[in-house]
Short mmCIF file of C-alpha atoms in Angstrom, two decimals:
data_model
loop_
_atom_site.label_atom_id
_atom_site.label_comp_id
_atom_site.label_asym_id
_atom_site.label_seq_id
_atom_site.Cartn_x
_atom_site.Cartn_y
_atom_site.Cartn_z
CA MET A 1 -0.24 0.21 0.45
CA ALA A 2 1.37 3.50 -0.92
CA VAL A 3 1.54 6.21 1.49
CA THR A 4 1.22 9.54 0.84
CA ARG A 5 3.73 12.29 1.65
CA ARG A 6 0.57 13.91 2.76
CA GLU A 7 -0.33 11.17 4.67
CA TRP A 8 3.26 10.39 6.02
CA ALA A 9 3.42 13.64 7.61
CA GLY A 10 -0.46 13.56 9.58
CA ILE A 11 1.23 10.14 10.88
CA VAL A 12 3.83 12.06 12.37
CA VAL A 13 2.66 14.99 14.27
CA ALA A 14 0.07 12.69 15.26
CA ALA A 15 2.37 10.66 16.99
CA ALA A 16 4.25 13.42 17.91
CA ALA A 17 1.72 14.52 19.53
CA GLU A 18 0.10 11.81 21.60
CA ALA A 19 3.93 11.42 22.50
CA ALA A 20 3.94 14.89 24.68
CA GLY A 21 0.47 14.76 25.88
CA ALA A 22 1.11 10.99 27.32
CA PRO A 23 3.69 12.57 30.08
CA GLN A 24 1.10 15.80 30.39
CA GLN A 25 -1.26 13.26 31.13
CA ALA A 26 1.06 11.23 33.29
CA ASP A 27 2.17 14.30 35.07
CA GLU A 28 -1.37 15.44 35.56
CA GLU A 29 -2.23 12.47 37.11
CA THR A 30 0.94 12.33 39.46
CA ARG A 31 0.01 15.98 40.77
CA SER A 32 -3.94 14.38 41.17
CA ALA A 33 -2.20 11.62 43.40
CA ARG A 34 0.00 14.43 45.59
CA GLU A 35 -2.88 16.82 45.63
CA ALA A 36 -5.23 13.42 47.86
CA MET A 37 -2.10 12.98 49.98
CA GLU A 38 -1.75 16.44 50.27
CA GLU A 39 -5.45 16.97 51.50
CA ASN A 40 -5.75 13.25 53.59
CA ALA A 41 -2.49 15.33 55.15
CA ARG A 42 -4.51 18.68 56.32
CA GLN A 43 -7.52 16.73 57.03
CA LEU A 44 -5.45 14.98 59.53
CA ASP A 45 -3.52 17.83 60.94
CA GLY A 46 -7.40 18.34 62.42
CA VAL A 47 -6.82 15.81 65.29
CA PRO A 48 -5.97 16.32 68.13
CA LEU A 49 -3.24 13.90 69.28
CA PRO A 50 -2.15 13.66 72.35
CA MET A 51 1.30 12.78 73.38
CA SER A 52 -0.31 10.01 74.80
CA ALA A 53 -1.86 8.51 71.38
CA GLU A 54 0.41 5.62 70.30
CA PRO A 55 0.63 4.73 67.21
CA ALA A 56 -1.92 1.33 66.49
CA PHE A 57 1.25 -0.61 66.23
CA SER A 58 0.64 -4.04 67.23
CA PHE A 59 -3.00 -3.88 66.09
CA LYS A 60 -5.05 -6.04 67.53
CA PRO A 61 -8.70 -5.45 67.18
CA MET B 1 -24.27 -39.57 34.74
CA ALA B 2 -27.05 -37.16 35.81
CA THR B 3 -27.68 -34.33 34.78
CA VAL B 4 -26.99 -31.90 37.17
CA ASN B 5 -30.27 -29.06 36.67
CA GLU B 6 -30.24 -25.19 36.65
CA ASP B 7 -31.20 -24.63 40.39
CA VAL B 8 -28.06 -26.97 41.34
CA PHE B 9 -26.00 -23.57 40.27
CA PHE B 10 -27.86 -21.76 43.06
CA ALA B 11 -28.10 -24.03 45.96
CA GLY B 12 -26.58 -23.06 48.84
CA ILE B 13 -24.45 -25.65 50.46
CA ALA B 14 -26.54 -28.09 52.65
CA ASP B 15 -28.66 -28.29 49.62
CA LEU B 16 -25.94 -29.50 47.53
CA THR B 17 -24.28 -31.95 50.92
CA LYS B 18 -27.67 -33.29 51.37
CA ALA B 19 -27.97 -33.84 47.55
CA LEU B 20 -24.39 -35.19 46.99
CA ARG B 21 -25.09 -38.01 50.44
CA ALA B 22 -27.80 -38.91 49.04
CA ARG B 23 -26.21 -39.48 45.40
CA GLU B 24 -28.77 -37.56 43.59
CA PHE B 25 -24.90 -36.70 41.47
CA SER B 26 -21.73 -37.04 41.87
CA ALA B 27 -19.12 -34.65 43.65
CA VAL B 28 -17.14 -35.05 40.02
CA GLU B 29 -20.29 -34.84 38.10
CA LEU B 30 -21.86 -31.56 39.86
CA ALA B 31 -17.72 -30.73 39.14
CA HIS B 32 -17.62 -30.81 35.74
CA ALA B 33 -21.72 -28.46 35.17
CA PHE B 34 -20.06 -25.96 37.16
CA CYS B 35 -16.19 -25.92 35.43
CA ALA B 36 -17.72 -25.80 32.19
CA ARG B 37 -20.36 -22.98 33.59
CA LEU B 38 -17.57 -21.04 35.17
CA GLU B 39 -15.57 -21.90 31.19
CA LYS B 40 -18.18 -20.27 29.39
CA LEU B 41 -19.80 -17.56 31.45
CA GLY B 42 -17.08 -16.62 33.21
CA PRO B 43 -15.05 -14.40 30.46
CA ARG B 44 -18.22 -13.48 29.24
CA TYR B 45 -18.31 -11.05 32.58
CA ASN B 46 -14.27 -11.08 33.07
CA ALA B 47 -15.00 -12.99 35.73
CA LEU B 48 -12.37 -15.83 35.53
CA ALA B 49 -8.59 -15.55 35.70
CA CYS B 50 -7.96 -18.73 35.18
CA SER B 51 -9.71 -22.34 35.10
CA LEU B 52 -8.95 -25.67 37.66
CA LYS B 53 -10.95 -27.77 36.11
CA LYS B 54 -8.45 -30.67 35.92
CA LEU B 55 -7.37 -29.83 39.89
CA ALA B 56 -11.34 -30.08 40.67
CA ILE B 57 -11.76 -33.21 39.46
CA ARG B 58 -8.96 -34.36 41.56
CA GLN B 59 -10.15 -33.02 44.07
CA ALA B 60 -13.88 -34.00 42.78
CA LYS B 61 -12.80 -37.82 43.39
CA ASN B 62 -11.65 -38.22 46.01
CA ALA B 63 -14.95 -35.62 47.34
CA ASP B 64 -16.53 -38.68 45.80
CA GLU B 65 -14.54 -41.90 47.40
CA GLU B 66 -14.91 -40.42 50.35
CA ILE B 67 -18.53 -39.89 50.53
CA ARG B 68 -18.65 -44.00 49.15
CA ARG B 69 -16.79 -44.66 52.45
CA GLY B 70 -19.22 -42.84 54.19
CA ARG B 71 -16.08 -40.56 55.54
CA TYR B 72 -17.95 -36.27 56.02
CA ARG B 73 -16.12 -32.96 55.17
CA PRO B 74 -18.03 -30.44 56.09
CA LEU B 75 -18.06 -28.92 52.98
CA GLN B 76 -17.01 -31.69 50.57
CA GLY B 77 -18.03 -32.00 47.04
CA ILE B 78 -18.62 -28.12 47.34
CA PRO B 79 -17.39 -26.11 44.57
CA TYR B 80 -15.75 -22.85 45.39
CA GLY B 81 -13.30 -20.15 43.50
CA VAL B 82 -10.59 -17.73 45.19
CA LYS B 83 -9.71 -14.16 44.02
CA ASP B 84 -6.59 -14.15 42.17
CA LEU B 85 -4.18 -13.20 45.10
CA ILE B 86 -4.68 -16.49 46.75
CA ALA B 87 -2.15 -18.80 45.97
CA VAL B 88 -3.22 -22.11 44.94
CA ALA B 89 0.56 -24.02 44.30
CA LYS B 90 1.89 -24.42 40.49
CA TYR B 91 -1.05 -22.39 38.46
CA PRO B 92 -1.04 -19.20 38.22
CA THR B 93 -1.91 -15.81 40.72
CA THR B 94 -2.17 -12.80 38.91
CA TRP B 95 -3.06 -9.92 40.89
CA GLY B 96 -4.85 -9.41 38.75
CA ALA B 97 -2.30 -7.20 37.29
CA ARG B 98 -0.03 -7.36 33.83
CA PRO B 99 3.42 -7.17 36.19
CA TYR B 100 2.17 -10.49 37.99
CA ALA B 101 0.67 -11.94 34.75
CA ALA B 102 3.18 -15.03 35.05
CA GLN B 103 3.85 -15.34 38.69
CA VAL B 104 3.05 -19.41 39.80
CA PHE B 105 3.91 -19.73 43.50
CA GLU B 106 5.00 -23.57 44.81
CA GLU B 107 2.70 -23.87 47.79
CA ASN B 108 -1.12 -23.18 47.94
CA ALA B 109 -2.65 -20.19 50.65
CA THR B 110 -3.65 -21.32 54.22
CA VAL B 111 -7.29 -21.07 53.17
CA VAL B 112 -7.02 -23.37 50.61
CA ASN B 113 -5.28 -24.90 52.22
CA LYS B 114 -7.91 -25.43 54.87
CA LEU B 115 -11.10 -26.04 52.67
CA ASN B 116 -9.40 -29.14 50.80
CA LYS B 117 -9.29 -30.21 54.41
CA ALA B 118 -12.12 -29.24 54.53
CA GLY B 119 -13.65 -31.37 51.41
CA ALA B 120 -14.24 -28.31 49.73
CA VAL B 121 -13.01 -28.17 45.30
CA CYS B 122 -11.08 -24.90 43.86
CA ILE B 123 -12.53 -24.35 39.80
CA GLY B 124 -11.14 -21.23 39.87
CA LYS B 125 -9.01 -17.92 40.38
CA LEU B 126 -11.33 -15.39 40.27
CA ALA B 127 -10.71 -11.94 38.48
CA MET B 128 -9.74 -8.80 41.03
CA VAL B 129 -9.10 -4.94 40.36
CA GLU B 130 -4.43 -5.51 39.64
CA LEU B 131 -3.37 -5.14 43.25
CA ALA B 132 -7.02 -4.90 44.55
CA GLY B 133 -6.73 -1.27 43.71
CA GLY B 134 -3.81 0.02 46.46
CA GLY B 135 -3.14 3.28 44.39
CA GLY B 136 -6.33 4.13 43.74
CA TYR B 137 -7.79 3.54 40.22
CA ARG B 138 -10.19 5.59 37.90
CA TYR B 139 -11.79 3.34 36.27
CA ALA B 140 -13.70 -0.49 36.23
CA SER B 141 -11.33 -1.08 33.50
CA ALA B 142 -8.26 -1.04 36.04
CA SER B 143 -7.83 -5.06 36.02
CA LEU B 144 -6.08 -7.32 34.17
CA THR B 145 -8.78 -8.88 32.64
CA GLY B 146 -10.88 -5.42 32.13
CA PRO B 147 -13.92 -4.91 33.93
CA GLY B 148 -16.15 -6.54 36.27
CA LEU B 149 -19.29 -6.81 34.43
CA ASN B 150 -22.69 -7.07 36.47
CA PRO B 151 -24.30 -10.50 35.55
CA TRP B 152 -27.03 -7.87 36.35
CA ASP B 153 -26.61 -6.02 33.52
CA ARG B 154 -23.58 -5.88 32.10
CA ALA B 155 -23.15 -2.41 31.28
CA ARG B 156 -22.64 -2.32 35.00
CA TRP B 157 -19.95 -3.12 37.27
CA SER B 158 -19.25 -5.59 39.68
CA GLY B 159 -17.95 -3.50 41.88
CA GLY B 160 -14.01 -4.36 43.39
CA SER B 161 -11.25 -5.52 44.30
CA SER B 162 -12.67 -8.34 44.46
CA SER B 163 -14.56 -8.32 41.07
CA GLY B 164 -15.22 -11.80 40.02
CA SER B 165 -15.49 -13.65 43.28
CA GLY B 166 -18.93 -11.19 43.27
CA ILE B 167 -19.78 -11.94 39.90
CA ALA B 168 -19.36 -15.52 40.71
CA VAL B 169 -21.45 -16.27 43.32
CA ALA B 170 -24.11 -13.54 41.92
CA ALA B 171 -24.10 -15.87 38.25
CA GLY B 172 -23.72 -18.92 39.93
CA LEU B 173 -20.44 -20.27 38.29
CA VAL B 174 -19.29 -21.25 41.40
CA THR B 175 -21.38 -21.64 44.90
CA PHE B 176 -19.13 -19.78 46.89
CA ALA B 177 -15.72 -17.63 46.76
CA LEU B 178 -12.75 -15.96 48.51
CA GLY B 179 -12.60 -12.18 48.52
CA SER B 180 -10.42 -10.02 50.23
CA GLU B 181 -10.81 -6.29 51.60
CA THR B 182 -8.78 -4.42 52.53
CA SER B 183 -11.33 -1.00 52.78
CA GLY B 184 -14.83 -2.59 51.47
CA SER B 185 -13.47 -5.25 48.61
CA ILE B 186 -15.91 -7.65 49.83
CA LEU B 187 -18.67 -4.89 51.24
CA THR B 188 -19.12 -3.45 47.91
CA PRO B 189 -18.63 -6.31 45.61
CA SER B 190 -21.06 -8.51 47.95
CA ALA B 191 -23.58 -4.87 47.36
CA PHE B 192 -23.55 -3.87 43.60
CA CYS B 193 -23.82 -8.07 42.87
CA GLY B 194 -26.35 -9.25 45.39
CA VAL B 195 -24.96 -11.68 47.47
CA THR B 196 -24.18 -12.58 50.63
CA GLY B 197 -20.71 -11.58 51.63
CA LEU B 198 -18.63 -11.48 55.28
CA ARG B 199 -15.87 -9.49 55.55
CA PRO B 200 -14.78 -10.92 59.31
CA THR B 201 -12.67 -9.50 62.62
CA TYR B 202 -8.78 -8.77 61.53
CA GLY B 203 -6.17 -12.07 62.53
CA LEU B 204 -9.20 -14.45 63.06
CA VAL B 205 -8.69 -15.82 59.17
CA SER B 206 -4.90 -16.51 57.92
CA ARG B 207 -3.90 -14.05 54.86
CA HIS B 208 -0.75 -15.97 54.79
CA GLY B 209 -0.53 -16.82 50.83
CA CYS B 210 -2.35 -13.73 50.18
CA MET B 211 -0.98 -10.76 48.29
CA ALA B 212 -0.42 -8.13 50.91
CA LEU B 213 -1.79 -4.58 50.10
CA SER B 214 -1.75 -3.54 54.26
CA TRP B 215 -0.22 -5.55 56.85
CA THR B 216 -2.58 -3.84 59.65
CA LEU B 217 -5.83 -3.52 56.86
CA ASP B 218 -6.07 -6.45 55.32
CA LYS B 219 -8.84 -9.87 55.85
CA ILE B 220 -9.31 -12.41 53.51
CA GLY B 221 -13.35 -13.39 53.91
CA PRO B 222 -16.33 -15.68 52.81
CA MET B 223 -18.91 -14.14 49.57
CA CYS B 224 -21.51 -16.79 49.98
CA ARG B 225 -25.23 -17.41 49.15
CA SER B 226 -26.95 -16.37 52.10
CA ALA B 227 -25.90 -15.54 55.68
CA GLU B 228 -25.67 -19.38 56.71
CA ASP B 229 -22.53 -20.31 53.89
CA CYS B 230 -20.91 -17.38 55.49
CA GLY B 231 -20.81 -19.60 58.68
CA LEU B 232 -20.24 -22.16 57.44
CA VAL B 233 -16.98 -20.67 54.90
CA LEU B 234 -15.80 -18.93 57.85
CA GLN B 235 -16.19 -22.10 60.33
CA ALA B 236 -13.73 -23.57 57.19
CA ILE B 237 -11.11 -20.97 56.85
CA SER B 238 -10.79 -18.97 60.55
CA GLY B 239 -7.80 -19.58 63.02
CA GLY B 240 -4.77 -18.95 64.22
CA ASP B 241 -1.78 -18.87 61.91
CA TYR B 242 2.12 -19.13 63.11
CA GLU B 243 2.89 -17.96 58.98
CA ASP B 244 0.46 -14.97 59.15
CA PRO B 245 2.04 -12.12 61.92
CA GLY B 246 -1.50 -10.45 61.67
CA SER B 247 -3.30 -13.77 63.69
CA GLY B 248 -5.01 -13.09 66.30
CA GLY B 249 -4.88 -17.04 67.19
CA ARG B 250 -8.42 -17.52 67.86
CA SER B 251 -10.99 -19.78 65.58
CA PHE B 252 -13.95 -19.65 65.24
CA TYR B 253 -17.42 -22.22 65.60
CA TYR B 254 -20.48 -21.22 63.64
CA SER B 255 -22.55 -21.92 66.55
CA PRO B 256 -25.94 -19.37 66.07
CA ARG B 257 -28.28 -21.43 68.15
CA PHE B 258 -26.06 -19.99 70.80
CA ALA B 259 -26.39 -16.14 69.43
CA ARG B 260 -28.44 -13.89 71.20
CA PRO B 261 -32.35 -13.09 69.57
CA ALA B 262 -32.12 -10.08 68.06
CA LYS B 263 -35.28 -9.30 70.36
CA ASP B 264 -32.16 -8.57 73.16
CA LEU B 265 -30.17 -6.47 70.63
CA VAL B 266 -29.57 -2.56 70.30
CA ILE B 267 -28.87 -1.80 66.87
CA GLY B 268 -26.65 1.59 66.49
CA TYR B 269 -28.32 3.11 63.05
CA ALA B 270 -28.52 7.08 60.98
CA PRO B 271 -31.90 8.17 59.88
CA ALA B 272 -30.68 9.94 57.51
CA ASP B 273 -28.24 7.50 56.26
CA PHE B 274 -31.68 5.96 54.25
CA GLU B 275 -33.21 9.19 54.16
CA GLU B 276 -30.33 11.94 53.15
CA TRP B 277 -27.80 9.76 51.58
CA ALA B 278 -28.61 6.82 49.73
CA GLU B 279 -29.20 8.17 46.39
CA PRO B 280 -33.26 8.45 45.61
CA SER B 281 -33.62 5.05 43.72
CA ALA B 282 -32.27 3.52 46.64
CA ARG B 283 -33.96 5.24 49.42
CA PRO B 284 -37.52 2.54 48.62
CA ASP B 285 -35.88 -0.82 49.01
CA LEU B 286 -33.28 0.22 51.70
CA GLN B 287 -35.79 2.24 53.98
CA GLY B 288 -37.94 -1.69 53.00
CA ALA B 289 -35.36 -3.44 55.03
CA LEU B 290 -34.71 -1.47 57.96
CA ALA B 291 -38.13 -1.43 58.99
CA ALA B 292 -37.99 -5.37 58.31
CA VAL B 293 -34.65 -5.32 60.63
CA LYS B 294 -37.03 -3.55 63.05
CA SER B 295 -39.30 -5.33 62.61
CA MET B 296 -37.19 -8.24 64.16
CA GLY B 297 -38.04 -6.41 67.79
CA ALA B 298 -34.70 -5.68 68.17
CA ARG B 299 -34.18 -2.25 69.67
CA MET B 300 -32.96 0.55 67.58
CA LYS B 301 -31.39 3.15 68.97
CA GLU B 302 -30.13 6.60 66.76
CA VAL B 303 -26.47 6.90 67.03
CA GLU B 304 -23.49 9.32 64.54
CA LEU B 305 -20.15 8.28 64.47
CA PRO B 306 -17.38 9.49 66.28
CA ASP B 307 -16.17 12.27 64.69
CA PHE B 308 -13.14 11.82 62.81
CA PRO B 309 -11.00 11.60 59.36
CA TYR B 310 -11.55 8.16 58.45
CA GLY B 311 -10.98 7.96 54.98
CA ALA B 312 -7.65 10.44 55.23
CA ILE B 313 -6.26 8.10 58.53
CA LEU B 314 -6.81 4.93 56.14
CA SER B 315 -5.37 6.44 52.97
CA THR B 316 -2.40 7.29 54.70
CA VAL B 317 -2.02 3.83 56.59
CA LEU B 318 -2.59 2.67 53.31
CA ASN B 319 -0.34 5.07 51.55
CA GLY B 320 2.67 3.97 54.14
CA GLU B 321 2.02 0.56 54.16
CA MET B 322 1.56 -0.35 50.43
CA GLY B 323 4.43 2.00 49.25
CA SER B 324 6.78 -0.55 51.44
CA VAL B 325 5.20 -4.07 49.58
CA PHE B 326 5.60 -2.61 46.01
CA GLU B 327 8.20 -0.75 46.23
CA LYS B 328 9.98 -2.60 44.25
CA LEU B 329 7.64 -2.34 40.97
CA ILE B 330 7.09 0.83 41.10
CA ARG B 331 11.39 1.96 41.80
CA SER B 332 11.73 -0.47 38.39
CA GLY B 333 9.46 1.01 36.34
CA ARG B 334 7.28 -1.91 35.74
CA VAL B 335 4.17 -0.31 38.09
CA ASN B 336 3.91 1.22 34.44
CA GLU B 337 2.13 -1.37 32.70
CA LEU B 338 -0.31 -1.77 34.95
CA ALA B 339 -4.24 -0.79 33.21
CA ASP B 340 -5.29 2.36 35.18
CA LYS B 341 -2.85 5.57 35.28
CA ARG B 342 -5.00 7.21 38.64
CA GLN B 343 -3.21 3.85 39.66
CA ILE B 344 -0.44 4.13 38.41
CA ALA B 345 0.58 8.06 39.91
CA GLY B 346 -1.05 6.59 43.19
CA LEU B 347 1.38 4.04 44.18
CA LYS B 348 4.38 5.94 42.56
CA ALA B 349 3.04 8.55 44.92
CA SER B 350 2.86 6.59 48.12
CA LEU B 351 6.08 7.02 47.86
CA ASP B 352 7.05 9.99 49.35
CA LEU B 353 4.82 9.68 51.96
CA PRO B 354 7.18 10.79 54.79
CA ALA B 355 7.17 8.59 57.97
CA SER B 356 5.68 11.24 60.07
CA GLU B 357 2.46 11.63 57.96
CA TYR B 358 2.09 7.34 58.89
CA LEU B 359 2.89 7.58 62.46
CA LYS B 360 0.28 10.61 62.66
CA ALA B 361 -3.25 8.39 61.35
CA MET B 362 -2.03 5.14 63.06
CA ARG B 363 -1.99 7.34 66.39
CA ALA B 364 -5.01 8.90 64.86
CA ARG B 365 -6.26 5.10 64.50
CA ALA B 366 -5.81 3.93 68.38
CA LEU B 367 -8.29 6.93 69.37
CA VAL B 368 -10.43 5.74 66.57
CA GLN B 369 -10.14 2.30 68.05
CA GLU B 370 -11.25 3.78 71.52
CA ALA B 371 -13.77 5.71 70.41
CA ILE B 372 -15.07 3.01 68.99
CA ARG B 373 -14.89 1.10 71.67
CA ARG B 374 -17.41 3.35 72.80
CA LEU B 375 -19.62 3.82 71.05
CA PHE B 376 -20.08 -0.65 71.18
CA LEU B 377 -21.10 0.25 74.74
CA ASP B 378 -23.64 1.26 73.87
CA VAL B 379 -24.96 -0.87 70.95
CA ASP B 380 -23.83 -4.52 70.35
CA LEU B 381 -24.50 -3.87 65.93
CA LEU B 382 -24.40 -1.22 64.00
CA LEU B 383 -26.78 -1.07 60.99
CA ALA B 384 -26.15 1.60 57.57
CA PRO B 385 -26.74 0.89 53.63
CA SER B 386 -23.49 -1.38 52.30
CA ARG B 387 -23.29 1.81 49.63
CA MET B 388 -25.40 4.20 49.05
CA GLY B 389 -26.77 3.14 45.67
CA PRO B 390 -26.45 0.59 43.11
CA ALA B 391 -23.63 -1.02 40.92
CA PRO B 392 -21.99 2.36 38.70
CA LYS B 393 -22.24 1.97 34.94
CA ILE B 394 -18.96 0.27 33.75
CA THR B 395 -17.79 4.07 32.22
CA ASP B 396 -18.45 6.24 35.26
CA ARG B 397 -15.75 7.69 36.83
CA LEU B 398 -15.12 6.05 39.82
CA ASP B 399 -13.66 8.91 41.84
CA ALA B 400 -15.90 11.65 40.16
CA PRO B 401 -17.87 13.99 43.39
CA PRO B 402 -20.87 13.49 44.37
CA ALA B 403 -23.24 15.13 42.16
CA ARG B 404 -25.40 15.39 45.46
CA GLU B 405 -25.28 18.08 48.33
CA ARG B 406 -23.98 16.80 51.07
CA PRO B 407 -26.61 16.13 54.02
CA LYS B 408 -26.05 18.36 57.31
CA SER B 409 -26.48 14.95 59.05
CA ARG B 410 -23.10 12.67 59.73
CA GLY B 411 -25.04 9.19 60.64
CA LEU B 412 -22.92 6.58 59.71
CA ASN B 413 -20.78 7.98 56.69
CA GLY B 414 -17.90 6.16 57.06
CA ILE B 415 -18.77 2.84 58.43
CA ILE B 416 -16.16 1.22 55.50
CA PRO B 417 -12.54 3.15 56.26
CA MET B 418 -14.23 2.91 60.25
CA GLY B 419 -14.63 -0.40 60.50
CA ASN B 420 -11.12 -1.63 58.59
CA LEU B 421 -9.20 0.97 60.79
CA VAL B 422 -10.46 -1.16 63.68
CA GLY B 423 -10.71 -4.32 62.19
CA TYR B 424 -14.81 -4.67 63.47
CA PRO B 425 -16.52 -7.55 61.49
CA ALA B 426 -19.40 -6.80 58.60
CA LEU B 427 -21.74 -8.66 57.19
CA SER B 428 -23.64 -7.32 53.91
CA LEU B 429 -27.13 -8.88 52.74
CA PRO B 430 -29.16 -7.46 49.51
CA CYS B 431 -31.75 -6.06 50.46
CA GLY B 432 -33.89 -4.75 47.43
CA PHE B 433 -33.20 -2.66 43.79
CA ALA B 434 -32.97 0.09 42.68
CA GLU B 435 -32.42 1.00 39.27
CA LYS B 436 -32.63 -2.74 38.60
CA MET B 437 -29.80 -3.65 40.45
CA PRO B 438 -29.39 -5.26 43.57
CA VAL B 439 -29.06 -2.85 46.92
CA ALA B 440 -27.60 -4.32 50.96
CA ILE B 441 -27.50 -3.61 54.46
CA SER B 442 -24.73 -4.01 56.31
CA PHE B 443 -24.23 -5.65 59.58
CA VAL B 444 -20.76 -4.45 61.83
CA SER B 445 -20.31 -5.67 65.05
CA ARG B 446 -17.50 -6.10 67.95
CA PRO B 447 -14.54 -8.34 67.12
CA TRP B 448 -14.98 -11.97 67.23
CA PHE B 449 -18.77 -11.27 67.33
CA GLU B 450 -19.49 -13.04 64.23
CA ASN B 451 -21.81 -16.44 65.42
CA GLN B 452 -24.18 -13.00 66.75
CA LEU B 453 -23.81 -11.03 63.07
CA ILE B 454 -24.60 -14.08 61.40
CA ALA B 455 -27.39 -15.06 63.15
CA LEU B 456 -28.51 -11.76 62.62
CA GLY B 457 -28.22 -12.00 59.29
CA VAL B 458 -30.14 -15.91 58.59
CA GLU B 459 -33.02 -14.11 60.29
CA PHE B 460 -33.33 -11.15 57.97
CA GLN B 461 -32.94 -14.09 55.68
CA SER B 462 -35.76 -16.64 56.88
CA ARG B 463 -38.28 -12.72 56.58
CA THR B 464 -36.69 -11.67 53.08
CA ASP B 465 -36.09 -13.40 49.68
CA TRP B 466 -33.75 -11.25 48.76
CA HIS B 467 -30.82 -13.52 48.79
CA LYS B 468 -33.03 -15.29 46.53
CA ARG B 469 -32.77 -13.81 43.52
CA ARG B 470 -31.14 -14.73 39.88
CA PRO B 471 -30.29 -12.59 38.02
CA PRO B 472 -32.50 -11.86 34.29
CA ALA B 473 -28.39 -13.38 32.18
CA ALA B 474 -27.71 -15.97 34.20
#
């Protein structure tokens, strides 16, 4: 099958756009995941923790 | 060869046991019939990770031989499946994730050994959300086997992360299944698929040989046709295990006759859960279920959960432990092979969680434990909708913010992360339909109180028939 120069150009541009878009999307996802962690931290800051509150390490219900 | 009719695929453990012992059909005939059905319909719902037909027929032959000799076991010849994070020796255990697609363990998980000992027949590994969804996932398609399709409507999600387990029980592909829960992974697919699911007390069931996601949160539990079946399976899989550092060293004997009747119990609930938090389409049947529970004669007491950011505490604990569990996967870059972008990002971000945040969450968790212990001084159980509405569509964003305004009353909102943080058991019971999809209620009890929880479930199911409904396509 013959591919015209115009079609080749289209394929190259589309591939470049996809390659440029993928990291951008990944960055966005990472930022959103970090923001979720920051939101968790913000909510945790609202819990008053007395010094006597030890971590639930030896976890038994 | 005896024919196995359609009703057998939806029969409970007691009925199947009776039929096997009466030689209405053999365990081998039953295993053949279930394997054929699982292999045919499992892929239709993206529920099957791996068929174990050869193993199943071997186990079924043993069961027949023992029945012939008059040696009976509690789950003899009963076909079941396990979530694909539970190891079955020499068969793939993929954890639902591409990087582990070729993984094979040499030993069975403790729960599989226990079910072997009880005579049950393992017919398949069941699909799941990749890595049990610990990184947080945006779409139902976050799985090596594709989105779990709900047997009640394949355009809807099955729920996760024990997707295949919920689907397989609902569609009559297995008699019972094992699932796991870190935060909602048994209760959610049980509710969305219309099956009965039990999240046991933390430490009651060994996790040895199962994928770890969060050492202090993970639990393995049964997903069945009824509360009674949950009791029978829990008895077989529970018990102390030195191989599991979280093991509570306790066993469970299913003896509902020693449980207190409903009229002697105090059940805590929040009217706002049923009137405001529940989606409008789900309110009629959820409120009907509340009325059915009230008619059982229990003393109903209005309560609210103590004010804690349960979701944030749980996510922080989970991130800290998950990052450690999967550090190698994340740093190797193979994490990028996962299906869901949000899941990949969540796993990567988990490595950046400061130790101080994890400790803060574990300290807050200790306060939560104490507050919930006090709450349970006034009530024996808590009652709430398992989920506030029916299963979402396959294409819906699972992390989309709620469309409706947040109700003023807190109610028992956060009961799933709360219950998992404190390690208390819960039982999800089908209680009706909304938009032609199942909805369910859950009871949460104090730890090691499973007999009471199950007895109440049995009583509820003796007054309703929601758990007996079958999906139209199945």
